[in-house]
Amino acid sequence: MNECSLSRLKWENDRLDLQNLLSPLQTALVPVVLSSTGGLLCLTVQTRYGRIVDHTRQLLKDPAPDSEVEQVLEMLFKRARYAKWSLFGLFLGVSCFLTLSLVILLSMLFPTPVQFPLIVGIFGIGMGAMLLGVWYEVLELWDSFRGITLEHSIYQKKIREQMKLQTS
């Protein structure tokens, strides 16, 4: 063998060793990336949930709420339920992905026949929970727009009533 062939063979062996080293790390990092994504979604939903709670508390301070305020409160409670279930799904997904990362690392150190179904099961539950959480947040966003439309119509009605009082 000439020197060029030897150096090429050495380079290919080094590359294979690097791939063997990086492959388990890449496999273990995928759930970490998914859990980070879920964490960012949790922050977003939690912020929206806080705004719903603040708005609800503000409306509940009214000593004698009328039927219009009752309608807005009902809409806010519905949105809060959606946000609650969204957070539950997202937190469950994040928990599954963090657990999955640990299971993948342990299965590399201590291989067992149960590891493949366990990994697929945890991944499936995590993805399902995250998708459920995202779906509930989509429903909350949809009702958010409906709530704004309701509040706008109440506002317009009050403006019309004030205009009638001023003209009479």
XYZ file of N, CA and C in Angstrom:
504
model
N 0.841 -1.180 0.000
C 0.000 0.000 0.000
C 0.878 1.233 0.000
N 0.439 2.192 -0.757
C 1.237 3.417 -0.792
C 0.804 4.341 0.355
N 1.513 5.410 0.505
C 1.296 6.328 1.616
C -0.047 7.042 1.501
N -0.472 7.351 0.292
C -1.757 8.025 0.059
C -2.907 7.122 0.499
N -2.831 5.840 0.188
C -3.882 4.901 0.570
C -3.961 4.755 2.081
N -2.786 4.712 2.728
C -2.751 4.595 4.186
C -3.353 5.822 4.859
N -3.012 6.995 4.359
C -3.553 8.210 4.977
C -5.062 8.296 4.728
N -5.509 7.863 3.544
C -6.945 7.871 3.261
C -7.678 6.875 4.160
N -7.109 5.692 4.372
C -7.690 4.682 5.243
C -7.765 5.193 6.680
N -6.692 5.855 7.122
C -6.670 6.424 8.478
C -7.749 7.500 8.620
N -7.898 8.339 7.599
C -8.901 9.396 7.627
C -10.317 8.810 7.703
N -10.593 7.748 6.927
C -11.903 7.102 6.956
C -12.172 6.448 8.306
N -11.158 5.842 8.916
C -11.322 5.247 10.242
C -11.623 6.310 11.288
N -10.910 7.447 11.199
C -11.165 8.543 12.139
C -12.591 9.077 11.975
N -13.033 9.186 10.728
C -14.369 9.673 10.457
C -15.420 8.708 11.006
N -15.201 7.408 10.842
C -16.124 6.413 11.374
C -16.165 6.469 12.891
N -14.993 6.652 13.522
C -14.958 6.765 14.976
C -15.733 8.000 15.440
N -15.591 9.089 14.716
C -16.310 10.313 15.058
C -17.817 10.104 14.883
N -18.211 9.424 13.807
C -19.633 9.143 13.595
C -20.170 8.223 14.688
N -19.401 7.236 15.084
C -19.819 6.338 16.159
C -19.980 7.096 17.475
N -19.150 8.100 17.668
C -19.225 8.896 18.885
C -20.407 9.862 18.842
N -20.631 10.497 17.695
C -21.677 11.517 17.586
C -23.081 10.940 17.456
N -23.218 9.763 16.894
C -24.536 9.182 16.675
C -25.355 9.051 17.961
N -24.809 8.482 19.047
C -25.601 8.405 20.283
C -25.932 9.788 20.859
N -25.006 10.724 20.716
C -25.264 12.072 21.221
C -26.396 12.732 20.449
N -26.395 12.563 19.130
C -27.477 13.125 18.323
C -28.809 12.496 18.699
N -28.809 11.193 18.903
C -30.029 10.492 19.275
C -30.560 10.990 20.617
N -29.677 11.234 21.555
C -30.093 11.686 22.881
C -30.499 13.159 22.874
N -30.000 13.938 21.926
C -30.305 15.364 21.897
C -31.654 15.696 21.255
N -32.168 14.816 20.431
C -33.458 15.083 19.775
C -34.559 15.333 20.817
N -34.703 14.489 21.847
C -35.733 14.785 22.849
C -35.464 16.090 23.616
N -34.209 16.438 23.784
C -33.886 17.689 24.474
C -34.366 18.883 23.646
N -34.170 18.820 22.343
C -34.642 19.896 21.462
C -36.167 19.968 21.498
N -36.824 18.816 21.467
C -38.289 18.800 21.534
C -38.789 19.344 22.876
N -38.099 19.015 23.956
C -38.527 19.534 25.260
C -38.288 21.035 25.353
N -37.238 21.542 24.723
C -37.012 22.989 24.696
C -38.114 23.692 23.916
N -38.513 23.104 22.808
C -39.617 23.652 22.021
C -40.900 23.678 22.858
N -41.169 22.587 23.534
C -42.350 22.529 24.402
C -42.273 23.541 25.524
N -41.081 23.751 26.075
C -40.914 24.736 27.133
C -41.220 26.145 26.657
N -40.783 26.466 25.450
C -41.094 27.792 24.899
C -42.593 27.952 24.659
N -43.230 26.897 24.181
C -44.680 26.952 24.012
C -45.380 27.116 25.359
N -44.864 26.442 26.394
C -45.438 26.582 27.743
C -45.347 28.029 28.224
N -44.218 28.668 27.971
C -44.080 30.073 28.371
C -45.117 30.950 27.682
N -45.325 30.713 26.413
C -46.302 31.493 25.660
C -47.710 31.282 26.204
N -48.090 30.037 26.400
C -49.439 29.730 26.883
C -49.619 30.246 28.311
N -48.583 30.114 29.140
C -48.677 30.593 30.522
C -48.884 32.100 30.561
N -48.229 32.822 29.675
C -48.412 34.273 29.598
C -49.849 34.601 29.197
N -50.348 33.900 28.210
C -51.735 34.133 27.778
C -52.704 33.782 28.909
N -52.450 32.704 29.612
C -53.302 32.288 30.732
C -53.310 33.369 31.818
N -52.158 33.933 32.092
C -52.068 35.009 33.085
C -52.896 36.221 32.685
N -52.880 36.542 31.409
C -53.681 37.675 30.922
C -55.179 37.384 31.071
N -55.577 36.146 30.813
C -56.985 35.763 30.977
C -57.396 35.911 32.444
N -56.548 35.436 33.345
C -56.838 35.529 34.777
C -56.925 36.991 35.204
N -55.992 37.815 34.747
C -56.020 39.242 35.088
C -57.307 39.902 34.611
N -57.699 39.614 33.382
C -58.925 40.197 32.821
C -60.139 39.720 33.614
N -60.163 38.451 33.973
C -61.275 37.894 34.756
C -61.366 38.583 36.109
N -60.245 38.724 36.791
C -60.245 39.378 38.104
C -60.710 40.826 38.003
N -60.314 41.491 36.948
C -60.734 42.882 36.753
C -62.256 42.956 36.603
N -62.830 42.042 35.825
C -64.285 42.044 35.640
C -65.024 41.619 36.907
N -64.427 40.755 37.714
C -65.082 40.289 38.937
C -65.108 41.370 40.020
N -64.323 42.413 39.866
C -64.327 43.513 40.838
C -65.594 44.355 40.724
N -66.280 44.256 39.592
C -67.519 45.004 39.392
C -68.554 44.490 40.385
N -69.080 45.381 41.253
C -70.002 44.911 42.298
C -71.314 44.345 41.754
N -71.799 44.876 40.646
C -73.064 44.397 40.086
C -72.894 44.147 38.591
N -72.329 43.007 38.235
C -72.106 42.758 36.802
C -73.427 42.581 36.061
N -73.495 43.139 34.858
C -74.692 42.982 34.042
C -74.558 41.740 33.165
N -75.562 41.496 32.332
C -75.565 40.280 31.514
C -74.420 40.275 30.504
N -74.014 41.456 30.052
C -72.911 41.526 29.091
C -71.592 41.111 29.730
N -71.383 41.562 30.961
C -70.165 41.168 31.685
C -70.189 39.666 31.944
N -71.375 39.139 32.249
C -71.510 37.694 32.454
C -71.106 36.925 31.198
N -71.498 37.426 30.034
C -71.122 36.772 28.777
C -69.604 36.782 28.596
N -68.994 37.919 28.878
C -67.535 38.024 28.739
C -66.854 37.086 29.724
N -67.367 37.020 30.960
C -66.776 36.116 31.955
C -66.884 34.656 31.528
N -68.027 34.287 30.970
C -68.180 32.909 30.483
C -67.154 32.598 29.404
N -66.934 33.554 28.508
C -65.950 33.374 27.437
C -64.540 33.249 28.035
N -64.254 34.070 29.026
C -62.928 34.015 29.655
C -62.708 32.688 30.384
N -63.755 32.182 31.060
C -63.621 30.891 31.737
C -63.377 29.763 30.736
N -64.053 29.838 29.611
C -63.851 28.822 28.566
C -62.421 28.890 28.042
N -61.934 30.095 27.786
C -60.555 30.259 27.315
C -59.555 29.768 28.362
N -59.852 30.035 29.634
C -58.956 29.592 30.709
C -58.892 28.067 30.760
N -60.032 27.411 30.545
C -60.026 25.934 30.521
C -59.175 25.409 29.369
N -59.315 26.028 28.194
C -58.493 25.619 27.055
C -57.007 25.818 27.356
N -56.672 26.950 27.933
C -55.261 27.236 28.247
C -54.743 26.252 29.292
N -55.585 25.914 30.268
C -55.187 24.948 31.306
C -54.861 23.598 30.677
N -55.750 23.113 29.795
C -55.500 21.822 29.162
C -54.332 21.884 28.183
N -54.149 23.039 27.575
C -52.994 23.216 26.700
C -51.707 23.089 27.507
N -51.666 23.770 28.638
C -50.470 23.686 29.500
C -50.246 22.257 29.990
N -51.321 21.575 30.355
C -51.187 20.194 30.807
C -50.548 19.326 29.715
N -51.062 19.434 28.496
C -50.503 18.649 27.393
C -49.058 18.996 27.110
N -48.754 20.291 27.112
C -47.381 20.709 26.826
C -46.420 20.265 27.927
N -46.826 20.415 29.195
C -45.959 19.981 30.296
C -45.768 18.464 30.287
N -46.831 17.731 29.969
C -46.702 16.273 29.869
C -45.737 15.906 28.747
N -45.849 16.586 27.604
C -44.930 16.330 26.490
C -43.481 16.626 26.870
N -43.260 17.753 27.520
C -41.898 18.107 27.952
C -41.367 17.057 28.919
N -42.203 16.636 29.860
C -41.776 15.605 30.823
C -41.427 14.304 30.111
N -42.231 13.919 29.137
C -41.945 12.691 28.381
C -40.621 12.805 27.636
N -40.371 13.964 27.006
C -39.141 14.104 26.234
C -37.907 14.146 27.128
N -38.017 14.742 28.299
C -36.884 14.718 29.227
C -36.633 13.293 29.720
N -37.713 12.581 30.019
C -37.585 11.176 30.419
C -37.006 10.354 29.280
N -37.453 10.622 28.077
C -36.964 9.891 26.901
C -35.464 10.076 26.722
N -34.987 11.275 26.922
C -33.555 11.526 26.801
C -32.771 10.671 27.798
N -33.271 10.609 29.013
C -32.611 9.786 30.039
C -32.690 8.304 29.682
N -33.835 7.856 29.201
C -34.001 6.441 28.818
C -33.064 6.084 27.666
N -32.913 6.981 26.703
C -32.019 6.714 25.569
C -30.578 6.590 26.057
N -30.170 7.499 26.916
C -28.794 7.415 27.435
C -28.578 6.138 28.241
N -29.549 5.776 29.088
C -29.417 4.545 29.877
C -29.441 3.301 28.986
N -30.238 3.330 27.923
C -30.302 2.164 27.042
C -29.003 1.985 26.260
N -28.252 3.072 26.065
C -26.949 2.936 25.415
C -25.937 2.286 26.357
N -26.074 2.585 27.632
C -25.157 2.004 28.614
C -25.559 0.578 29.000
N -26.867 0.345 29.133
C -27.373 -0.957 29.557
C -28.444 -1.437 28.578
N -28.040 -1.972 27.429
C -29.031 -2.402 26.433
C -29.901 -3.545 26.945
N -31.195 -3.434 26.672
C -32.158 -4.479 27.032
C -33.123 -4.663 25.866
N -33.836 -5.779 25.823
C -34.796 -5.979 24.742
C -36.021 -5.063 24.860
N -36.244 -4.505 26.018
C -37.420 -3.669 26.257
C -37.202 -2.219 25.809
N -35.971 -1.843 25.523
C -35.663 -0.434 25.272
C -36.367 0.126 24.037
N -36.454 -0.623 22.965
C -37.076 -0.085 21.750
C -38.556 0.234 21.956
N -39.369 -0.717 22.469
C -40.782 -0.372 22.697
C -40.953 0.752 23.728
N -40.086 0.795 24.723
C -40.154 1.842 25.741
C -39.874 3.211 25.123
N -38.852 3.288 24.302
C -38.490 4.554 23.648
C -39.607 5.002 22.706
N -40.123 4.077 21.900
C -41.203 4.423 20.963
C -42.457 4.839 21.729
N -42.760 4.154 22.814
C -43.942 4.483 23.613
C -43.842 5.861 24.248
N -42.703 6.151 24.861
C -42.527 7.460 25.504
C -42.563 8.566 24.449
N -41.920 8.322 23.313
C -41.933 9.323 22.244
C -43.363 9.565 21.752
N -44.114 8.484 21.552
C -45.498 8.608 21.080
C -46.372 9.371 22.066
N -46.242 9.063 23.348
C -47.023 9.772 24.369
C -46.623 11.248 24.395
N -45.328 11.520 24.309
C -44.853 12.909 24.322
C -45.363 13.697 23.138
N -45.279 13.117 21.949
C -45.757 13.822 20.759
C -47.267 14.012 20.809
N -47.976 12.980 21.244
C -49.425 13.105 21.365
C -49.824 14.193 22.347
N -49.144 14.230 23.483
C -49.444 15.251 24.487
C -49.135 16.649 23.968
N -48.013 16.796 23.274
C -47.660 18.113 22.726
C -48.681 18.537 21.667
N -49.066 17.628 20.803
C -50.063 17.960 19.778
C -51.397 18.329 20.413
N -51.783 17.613 21.456
C -53.008 17.937 22.173
C -52.910 19.328 22.802
N -51.763 19.635 23.396
C -51.557 20.951 23.987
C -51.622 22.055 22.951
N -51.025 21.830 21.806
C -51.063 22.837 20.739
C -52.500 22.991 20.228
N -53.227 21.880 20.103
C -54.602 21.960 19.627
C -55.465 22.770 20.603
N -55.318 22.525 21.896
C -56.085 23.315 22.871
C -55.714 24.793 22.805
N -54.459 25.086 22.525
C -54.079 26.492 22.400
C -54.687 27.114 21.150
N -54.810 26.350 20.090
C -55.478 26.851 18.887
C -56.944 27.166 19.214
N -57.599 26.285 19.978
C -58.979 26.548 20.381
C -59.068 27.808 21.240
N -58.115 27.996 22.123
C -58.090 29.189 22.981
C -57.914 30.441 22.131
N -57.038 30.373 21.145
C -56.845 31.521 20.254
C -58.126 31.836 19.484
N -58.806 30.798 19.039
C -60.053 30.986 18.306
C -61.076 31.697 19.199
N -61.218 31.222 20.434
C -62.156 31.854 21.359
C -61.688 33.234 21.787
N -60.403 33.464 21.744
C -59.877 34.794 22.051
C -60.426 35.813 21.067
N -60.421 35.453 19.812
C -60.963 36.355 18.798
C -62.463 36.540 18.987
N -63.162 35.461 19.293
C -64.600 35.571 19.552
C -64.866 36.463 20.756
N -64.017 36.373 21.774
C -64.166 37.219 22.960
C -63.959 38.685 22.642
N -62.976 38.972 21.819
C -62.716 40.361 21.426
C -63.904 40.893 20.621
N -64.447 40.062 19.745
C -65.618 40.463 18.959
C -66.801 40.758 19.884
N -67.008 39.910 20.886
C -68.088 40.123 21.852
C -67.883 41.431 22.611
N -66.675 41.668 23.101
C -66.388 42.902 23.838
C -66.565 44.130 22.943
N -66.181 44.012 21.685
C -66.340 45.134 20.763
C -67.818 45.444 20.531
N -68.638 44.419 20.380
C -70.074 44.657 20.174
C -70.704 45.272 21.431
N -70.263 44.854 22.609
C -70.755 45.460 23.859
C -70.356 46.931 23.922
N -69.124 47.213 23.540
C -68.637 48.594 23.525
C -69.449 49.447 22.563
N -69.702 48.924 21.370
C -70.495 49.679 20.383
C -71.912 49.936 20.892
N -72.481 48.957 21.561
C -73.830 49.109 22.110
C -73.855 50.218 23.159
N -72.856 50.247 24.016
C -72.788 51.291 25.053
C -72.590 52.669 24.430
N -71.794 52.748 23.401
C -71.580 54.035 22.711
C -72.895 54.515 22.093
N -73.640 53.608 21.469
C -74.929 53.981 20.879
C -75.905 54.469 21.954
N -75.909 53.781 23.109
C -76.787 54.204 24.212
C -76.405 55.588 24.715
N -75.108 55.858 24.821
C -74.654 57.169 25.263
C -75.031 58.252 24.244
N -74.922 57.927 22.973
C -75.291 58.886 21.923
C -76.799 59.205 22.007
N -77.618 58.190 22.270
C -79.069 58.414 22.390
C -79.371 59.316 23.580
N -78.652 59.089 24.690
C -78.876 59.907 25.883
C -78.465 61.352 25.643
N -77.409 61.561 24.908
C -76.908 62.910 24.641
C -77.828 63.665 23.673
N -78.414 62.942 22.736
C -79.291 63.618 21.756
C -80.683 63.887 22.305
N -81.095 63.185 23.365
C -82.437 63.416 23.884
C -82.496 64.483 24.937
